[in-house]
PDB file of C-alpha atoms in Angstrom:
ATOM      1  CA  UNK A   1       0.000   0.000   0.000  1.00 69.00           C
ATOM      2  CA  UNK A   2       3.045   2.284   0.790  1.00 72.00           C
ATOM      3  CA  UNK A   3       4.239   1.592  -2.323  1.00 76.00           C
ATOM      4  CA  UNK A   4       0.945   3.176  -4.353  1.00 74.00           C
ATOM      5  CA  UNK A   5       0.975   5.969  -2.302  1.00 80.00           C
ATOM      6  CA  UNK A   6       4.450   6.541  -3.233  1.00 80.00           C
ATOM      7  CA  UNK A   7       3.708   6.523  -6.783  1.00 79.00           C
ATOM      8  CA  UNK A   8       0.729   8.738  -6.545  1.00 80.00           C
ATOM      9  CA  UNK A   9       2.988  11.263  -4.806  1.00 82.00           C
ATOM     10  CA  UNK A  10       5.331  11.195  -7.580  1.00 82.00           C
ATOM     11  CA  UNK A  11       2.623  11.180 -10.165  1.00 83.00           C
ATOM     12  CA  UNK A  12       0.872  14.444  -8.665  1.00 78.00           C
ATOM     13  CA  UNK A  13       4.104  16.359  -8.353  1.00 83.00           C
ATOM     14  CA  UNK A  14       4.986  15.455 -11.869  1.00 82.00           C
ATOM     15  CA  UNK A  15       1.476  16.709 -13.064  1.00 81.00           C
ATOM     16  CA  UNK A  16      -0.012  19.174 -10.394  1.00 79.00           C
ATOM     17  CA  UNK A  17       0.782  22.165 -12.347  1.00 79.00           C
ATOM     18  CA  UNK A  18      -0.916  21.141 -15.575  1.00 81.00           C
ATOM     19  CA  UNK A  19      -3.808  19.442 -13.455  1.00 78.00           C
ATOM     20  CA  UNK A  20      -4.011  23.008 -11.817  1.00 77.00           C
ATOM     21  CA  UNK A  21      -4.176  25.020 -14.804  1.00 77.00           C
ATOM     22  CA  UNK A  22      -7.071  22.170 -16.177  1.00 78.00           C
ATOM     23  CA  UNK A  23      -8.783  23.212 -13.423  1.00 75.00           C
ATOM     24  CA  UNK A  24      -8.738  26.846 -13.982  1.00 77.00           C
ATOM     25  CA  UNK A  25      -9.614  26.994 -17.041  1.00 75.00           C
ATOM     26  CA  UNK A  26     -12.495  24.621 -17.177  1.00 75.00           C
ATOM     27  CA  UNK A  27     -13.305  26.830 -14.076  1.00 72.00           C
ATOM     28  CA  UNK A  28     -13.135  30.012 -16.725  1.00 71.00           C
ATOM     29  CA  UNK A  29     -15.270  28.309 -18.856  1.00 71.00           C
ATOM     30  CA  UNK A  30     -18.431  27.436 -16.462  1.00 71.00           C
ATOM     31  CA  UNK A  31     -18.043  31.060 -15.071  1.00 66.00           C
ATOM     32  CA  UNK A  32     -21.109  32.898 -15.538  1.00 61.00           C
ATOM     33  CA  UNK A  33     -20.740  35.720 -17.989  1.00 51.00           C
ATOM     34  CA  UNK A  34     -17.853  34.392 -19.633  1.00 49.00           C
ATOM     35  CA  UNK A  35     -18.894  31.539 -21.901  1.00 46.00           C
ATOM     36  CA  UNK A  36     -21.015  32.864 -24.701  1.00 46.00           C
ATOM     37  CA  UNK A  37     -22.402  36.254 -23.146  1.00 44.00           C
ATOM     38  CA  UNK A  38     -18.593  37.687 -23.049  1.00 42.00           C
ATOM     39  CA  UNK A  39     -19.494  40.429 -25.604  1.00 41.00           C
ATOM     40  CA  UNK A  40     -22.592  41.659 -23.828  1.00 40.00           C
ATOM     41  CA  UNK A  41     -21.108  42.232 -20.732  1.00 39.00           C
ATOM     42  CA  UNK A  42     -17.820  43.990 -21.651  1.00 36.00           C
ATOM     43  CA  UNK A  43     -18.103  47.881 -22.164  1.00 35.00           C
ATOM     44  CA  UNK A  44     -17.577  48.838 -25.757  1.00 37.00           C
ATOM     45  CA  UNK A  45     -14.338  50.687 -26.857  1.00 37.00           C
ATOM     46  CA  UNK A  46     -15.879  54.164 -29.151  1.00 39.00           C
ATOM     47  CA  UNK A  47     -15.028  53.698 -32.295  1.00 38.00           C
ATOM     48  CA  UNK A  48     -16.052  55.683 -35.483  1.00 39.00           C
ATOM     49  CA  UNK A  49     -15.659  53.840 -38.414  1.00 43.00           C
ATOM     50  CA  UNK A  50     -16.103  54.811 -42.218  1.00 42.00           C
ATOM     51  CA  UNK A  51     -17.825  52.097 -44.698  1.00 41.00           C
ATOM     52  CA  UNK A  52     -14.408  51.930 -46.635  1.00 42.00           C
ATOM     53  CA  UNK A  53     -11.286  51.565 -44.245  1.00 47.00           C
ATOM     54  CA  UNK A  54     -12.651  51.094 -40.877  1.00 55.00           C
ATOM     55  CA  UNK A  55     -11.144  54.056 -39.253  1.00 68.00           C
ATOM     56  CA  UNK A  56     -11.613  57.973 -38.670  1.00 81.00           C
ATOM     57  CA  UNK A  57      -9.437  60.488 -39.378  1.00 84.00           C
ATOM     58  CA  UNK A  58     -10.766  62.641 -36.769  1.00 89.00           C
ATOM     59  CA  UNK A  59     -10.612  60.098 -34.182  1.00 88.00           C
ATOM     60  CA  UNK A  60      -6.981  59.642 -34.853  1.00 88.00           C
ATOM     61  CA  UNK A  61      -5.519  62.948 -34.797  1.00 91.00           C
ATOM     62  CA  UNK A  62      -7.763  63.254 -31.246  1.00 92.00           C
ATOM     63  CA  UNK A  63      -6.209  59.853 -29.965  1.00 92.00           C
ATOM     64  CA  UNK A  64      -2.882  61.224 -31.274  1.00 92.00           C
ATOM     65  CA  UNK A  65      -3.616  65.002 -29.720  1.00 93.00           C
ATOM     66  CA  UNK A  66      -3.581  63.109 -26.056  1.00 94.00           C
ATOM     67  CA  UNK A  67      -0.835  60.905 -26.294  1.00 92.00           C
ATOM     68  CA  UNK A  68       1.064  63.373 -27.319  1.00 94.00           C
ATOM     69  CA  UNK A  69      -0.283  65.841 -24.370  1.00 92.00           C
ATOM     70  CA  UNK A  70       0.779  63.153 -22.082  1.00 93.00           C
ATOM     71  CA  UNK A  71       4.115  63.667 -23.034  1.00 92.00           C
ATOM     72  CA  UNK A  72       6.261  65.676 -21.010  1.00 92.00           C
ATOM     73  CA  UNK A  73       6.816  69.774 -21.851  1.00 92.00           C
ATOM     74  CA  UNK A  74       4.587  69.230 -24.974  1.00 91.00           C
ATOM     75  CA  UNK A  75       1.639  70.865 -23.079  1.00 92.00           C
ATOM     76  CA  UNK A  76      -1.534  72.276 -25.311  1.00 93.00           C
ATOM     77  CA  UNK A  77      -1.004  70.397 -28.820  1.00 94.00           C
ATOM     78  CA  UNK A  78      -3.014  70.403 -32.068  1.00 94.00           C
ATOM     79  CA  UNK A  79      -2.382  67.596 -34.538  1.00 94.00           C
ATOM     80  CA  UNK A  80      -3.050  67.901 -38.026  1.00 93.00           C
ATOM     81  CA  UNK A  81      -2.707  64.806 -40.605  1.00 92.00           C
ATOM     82  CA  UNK A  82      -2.908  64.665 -44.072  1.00 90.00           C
ATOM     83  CA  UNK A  83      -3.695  61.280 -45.558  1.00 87.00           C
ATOM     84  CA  UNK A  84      -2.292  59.938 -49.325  1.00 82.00           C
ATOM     85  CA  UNK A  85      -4.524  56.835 -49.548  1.00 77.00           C
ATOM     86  CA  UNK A  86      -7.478  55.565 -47.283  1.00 73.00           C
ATOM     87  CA  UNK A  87      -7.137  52.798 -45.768  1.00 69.00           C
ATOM     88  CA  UNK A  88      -9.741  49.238 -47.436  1.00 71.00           C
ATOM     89  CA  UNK A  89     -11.010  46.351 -45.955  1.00 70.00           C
ATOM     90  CA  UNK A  90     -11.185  43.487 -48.091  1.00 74.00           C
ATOM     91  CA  UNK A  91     -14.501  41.570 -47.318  1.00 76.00           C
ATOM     92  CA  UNK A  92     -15.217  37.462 -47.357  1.00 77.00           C
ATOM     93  CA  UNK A  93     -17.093  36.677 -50.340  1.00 76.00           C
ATOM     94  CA  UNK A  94     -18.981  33.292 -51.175  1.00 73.00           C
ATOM     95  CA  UNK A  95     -18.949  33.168 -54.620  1.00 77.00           C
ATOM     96  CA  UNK A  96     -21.405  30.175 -57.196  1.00 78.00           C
ATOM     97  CA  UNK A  97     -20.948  30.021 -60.743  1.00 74.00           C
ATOM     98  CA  UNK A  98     -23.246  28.226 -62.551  1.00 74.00           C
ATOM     99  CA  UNK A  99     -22.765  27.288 -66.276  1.00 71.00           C
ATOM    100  CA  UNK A 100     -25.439  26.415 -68.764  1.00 72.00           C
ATOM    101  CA  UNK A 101     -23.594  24.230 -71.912  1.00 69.00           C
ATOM    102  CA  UNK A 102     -20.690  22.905 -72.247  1.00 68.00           C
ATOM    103  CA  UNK A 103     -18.082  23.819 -69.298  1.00 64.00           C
ATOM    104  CA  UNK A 104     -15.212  23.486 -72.204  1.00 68.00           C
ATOM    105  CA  UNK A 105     -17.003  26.866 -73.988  1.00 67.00           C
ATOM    106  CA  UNK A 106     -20.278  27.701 -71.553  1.00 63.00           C
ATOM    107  CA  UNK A 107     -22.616  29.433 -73.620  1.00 69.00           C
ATOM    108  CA  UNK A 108     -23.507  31.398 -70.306  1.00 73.00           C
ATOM    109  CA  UNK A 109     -22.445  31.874 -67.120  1.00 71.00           C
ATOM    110  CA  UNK A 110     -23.777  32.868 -64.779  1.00 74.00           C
ATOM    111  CA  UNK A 111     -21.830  34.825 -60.900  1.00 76.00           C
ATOM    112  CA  UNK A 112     -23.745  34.948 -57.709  1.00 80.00           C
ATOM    113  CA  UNK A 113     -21.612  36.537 -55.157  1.00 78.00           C
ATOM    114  CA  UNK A 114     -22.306  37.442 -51.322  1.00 78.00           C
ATOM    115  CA  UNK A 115     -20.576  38.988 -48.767  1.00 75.00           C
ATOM    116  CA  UNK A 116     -19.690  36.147 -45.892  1.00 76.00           C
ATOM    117  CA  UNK A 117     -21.075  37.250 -42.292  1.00 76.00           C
ATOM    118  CA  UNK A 118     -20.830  35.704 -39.051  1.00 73.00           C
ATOM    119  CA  UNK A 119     -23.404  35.489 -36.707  1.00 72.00           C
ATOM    120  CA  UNK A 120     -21.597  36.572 -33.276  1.00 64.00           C
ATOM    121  CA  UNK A 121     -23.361  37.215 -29.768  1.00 64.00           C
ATOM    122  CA  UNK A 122     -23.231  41.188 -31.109  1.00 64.00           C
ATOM    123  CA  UNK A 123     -25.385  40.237 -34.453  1.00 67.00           C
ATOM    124  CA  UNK A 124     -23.921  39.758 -37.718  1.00 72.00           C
ATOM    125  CA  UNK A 125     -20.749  41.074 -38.484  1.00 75.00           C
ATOM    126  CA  UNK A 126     -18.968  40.894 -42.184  1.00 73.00           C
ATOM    127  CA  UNK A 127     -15.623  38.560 -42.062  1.00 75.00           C
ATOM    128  CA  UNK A 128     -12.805  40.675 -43.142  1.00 73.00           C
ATOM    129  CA  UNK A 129     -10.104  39.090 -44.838  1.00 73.00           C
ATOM    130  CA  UNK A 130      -7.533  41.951 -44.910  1.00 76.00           C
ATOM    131  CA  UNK A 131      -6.769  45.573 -43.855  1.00 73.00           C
ATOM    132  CA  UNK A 132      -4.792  48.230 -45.269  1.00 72.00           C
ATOM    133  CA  UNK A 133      -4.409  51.201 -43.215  1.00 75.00           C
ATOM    134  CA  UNK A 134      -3.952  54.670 -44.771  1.00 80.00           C
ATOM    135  CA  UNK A 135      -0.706  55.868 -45.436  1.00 84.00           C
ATOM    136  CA  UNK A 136      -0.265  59.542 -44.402  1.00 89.00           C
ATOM    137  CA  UNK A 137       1.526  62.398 -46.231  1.00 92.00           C
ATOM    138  CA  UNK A 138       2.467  64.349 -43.806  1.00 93.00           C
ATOM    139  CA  UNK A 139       1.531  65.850 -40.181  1.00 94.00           C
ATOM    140  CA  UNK A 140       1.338  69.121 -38.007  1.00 94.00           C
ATOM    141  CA  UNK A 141       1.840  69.502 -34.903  1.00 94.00           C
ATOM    142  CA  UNK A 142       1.640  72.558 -32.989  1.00 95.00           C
ATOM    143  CA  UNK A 143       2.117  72.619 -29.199  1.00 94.00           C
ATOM    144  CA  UNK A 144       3.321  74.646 -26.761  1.00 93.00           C
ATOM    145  CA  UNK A 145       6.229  73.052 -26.081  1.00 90.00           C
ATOM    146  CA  UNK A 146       7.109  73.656 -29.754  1.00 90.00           C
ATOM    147  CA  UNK A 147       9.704  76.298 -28.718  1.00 91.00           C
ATOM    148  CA  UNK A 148      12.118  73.786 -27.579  1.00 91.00           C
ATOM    149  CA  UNK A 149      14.173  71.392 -29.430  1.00 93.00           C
ATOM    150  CA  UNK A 150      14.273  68.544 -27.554  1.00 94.00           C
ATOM    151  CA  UNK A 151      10.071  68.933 -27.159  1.00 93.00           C
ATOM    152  CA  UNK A 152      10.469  69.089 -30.989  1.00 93.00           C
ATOM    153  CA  UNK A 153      12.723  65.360 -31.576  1.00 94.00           C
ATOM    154  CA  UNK A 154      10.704  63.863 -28.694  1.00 94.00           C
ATOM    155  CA  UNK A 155       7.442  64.739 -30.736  1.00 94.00           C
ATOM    156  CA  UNK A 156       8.631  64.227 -34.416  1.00 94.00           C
ATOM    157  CA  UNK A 157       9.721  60.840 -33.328  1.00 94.00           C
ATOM    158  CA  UNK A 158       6.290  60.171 -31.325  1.00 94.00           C
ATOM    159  CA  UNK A 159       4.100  61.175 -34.843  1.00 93.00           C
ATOM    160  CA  UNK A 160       7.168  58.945 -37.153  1.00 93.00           C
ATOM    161  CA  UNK A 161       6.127  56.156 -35.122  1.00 92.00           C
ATOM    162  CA  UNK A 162       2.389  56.518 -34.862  1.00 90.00           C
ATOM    163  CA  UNK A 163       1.919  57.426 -38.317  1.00 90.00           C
ATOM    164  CA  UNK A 164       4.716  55.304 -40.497  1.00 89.00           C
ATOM    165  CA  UNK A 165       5.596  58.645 -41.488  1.00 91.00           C
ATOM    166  CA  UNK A 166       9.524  60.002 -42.432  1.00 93.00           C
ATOM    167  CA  UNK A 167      10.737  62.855 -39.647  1.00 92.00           C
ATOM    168  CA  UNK A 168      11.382  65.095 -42.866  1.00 93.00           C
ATOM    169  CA  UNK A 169       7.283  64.762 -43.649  1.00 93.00           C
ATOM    170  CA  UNK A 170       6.334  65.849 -39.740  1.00 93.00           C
ATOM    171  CA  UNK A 171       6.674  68.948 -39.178  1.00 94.00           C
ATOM    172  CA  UNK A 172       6.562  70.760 -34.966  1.00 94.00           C
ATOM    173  CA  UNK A 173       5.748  74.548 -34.245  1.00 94.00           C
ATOM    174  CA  UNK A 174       5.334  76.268 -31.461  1.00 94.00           C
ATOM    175  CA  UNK A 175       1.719  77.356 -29.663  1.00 89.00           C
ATOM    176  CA  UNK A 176       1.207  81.146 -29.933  1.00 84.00           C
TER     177      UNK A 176
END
C-alpha cells in the first residue's frame, strides 16, 4: 500500500501544475458571464468607423492630440494629418458560378456573389479578410512646447512612429 501511495505522490508532483491550470480553465469556462455572453457584458471601446477603411481620421488625430499631451513639456497640442490613400477592408465573399452548356465553352455563365457574415453574440458582423491602413503624407503639430528642441525630436519621433511617417514629412511649431 506504501508503495501506491508513493507513486501517486510522484505522479501528482509530476502533473499538479498542468492538473491546476485544467482546473482553472475549465473553471473560466463554467463562469457565468464568460462563456457565450462575453461580448454583452464587456463595455464597448468608441469607435467611429467609415464604410471603406474602418477608421476615422478625426478620431486619430484626437487619440494622437492626447498621447502626445501626455508627453512631457509638450503641453496644449493640435495635430493635423494629411492622408495619401485611405485605408480598405477586403470583405469574405462566397462566390457560385453556374454554367449552362458545355463547361469546355459555356454558352452562359452565370456569378452569384455574397458577402460572408458571421453570426456573433453582437449580431452579424462581415468577415474581413484583410486591412490596409492609410498611409499619411504628412503631419502638423503645434504645441506649446514647440519652442524647444528637444520637445520638438521627442514629438517628431512620437508622430514617425504613430503614423509610419519620415521625420522630414512631420513637421513641430510652437503654440502662440
Amino acid at each position: 500500500m506504501k508503495e501506491k501511495t508513493e507513486g501517486a505522490r510522484k505522479i501528482w508532483n509530476k502533473y499538479k501544475y498542468a492538473a491546476l491550470v485544467a482546473l482553472i480553465g475549465a473553471g473560466l469556462l463554467l463562469w457565468p458571464g464568460l462563456g457565450s455572453g462575453e461580448a454583452a457584458s464587456r463595455p464597448e471601446r468608441k469607435e467611429s468607423q467609415s464604410a471603406r477603411g474602418g477608421w476615422d481620421l478625426q478620431t486619430v488625430q484626437t487619440e494622437m492630440e492626447n498621447i502626445l499631451a501626455a508627453m512631457d513639456g509638450v503641453g496644449q497640442v493640435k495635430v493635423m494629418l494629411t492622408v495619401d490613400s485611405d485605408g480598405e477592408r477586403q470583405l469574405a465573399q462566397d462566390t457560385q458560378l453556374s454554367y449552362s452548356g458545355d463547361t469546355a465553352a459555356p454558352e452562359d455563365y452565370s456569378r452569384k456573389s455574397e458577402t460572408v457574415r458571421l453570426d456573433g453574440s453582437g449580431g452579424d458582423e462581415a468577415v474581413v479578410v484583410r486591412t490596409t491602413y492609410p498611409t499619411y503624407r504628412g503631419a502638423l503639430v503645434v504645441c506649446q512646447g514647440g519652442g524647444s528642441a528637444e520637445v520638438r525630436l521627442a514629438v517628431t519621433g512620437a508622430v514617425a512612429a504613430l503614423t509610419g511617417l519620415p521625420t522630414d514629412r512631420v513637421t513641430v511649431a510652437k503654440w502662440q
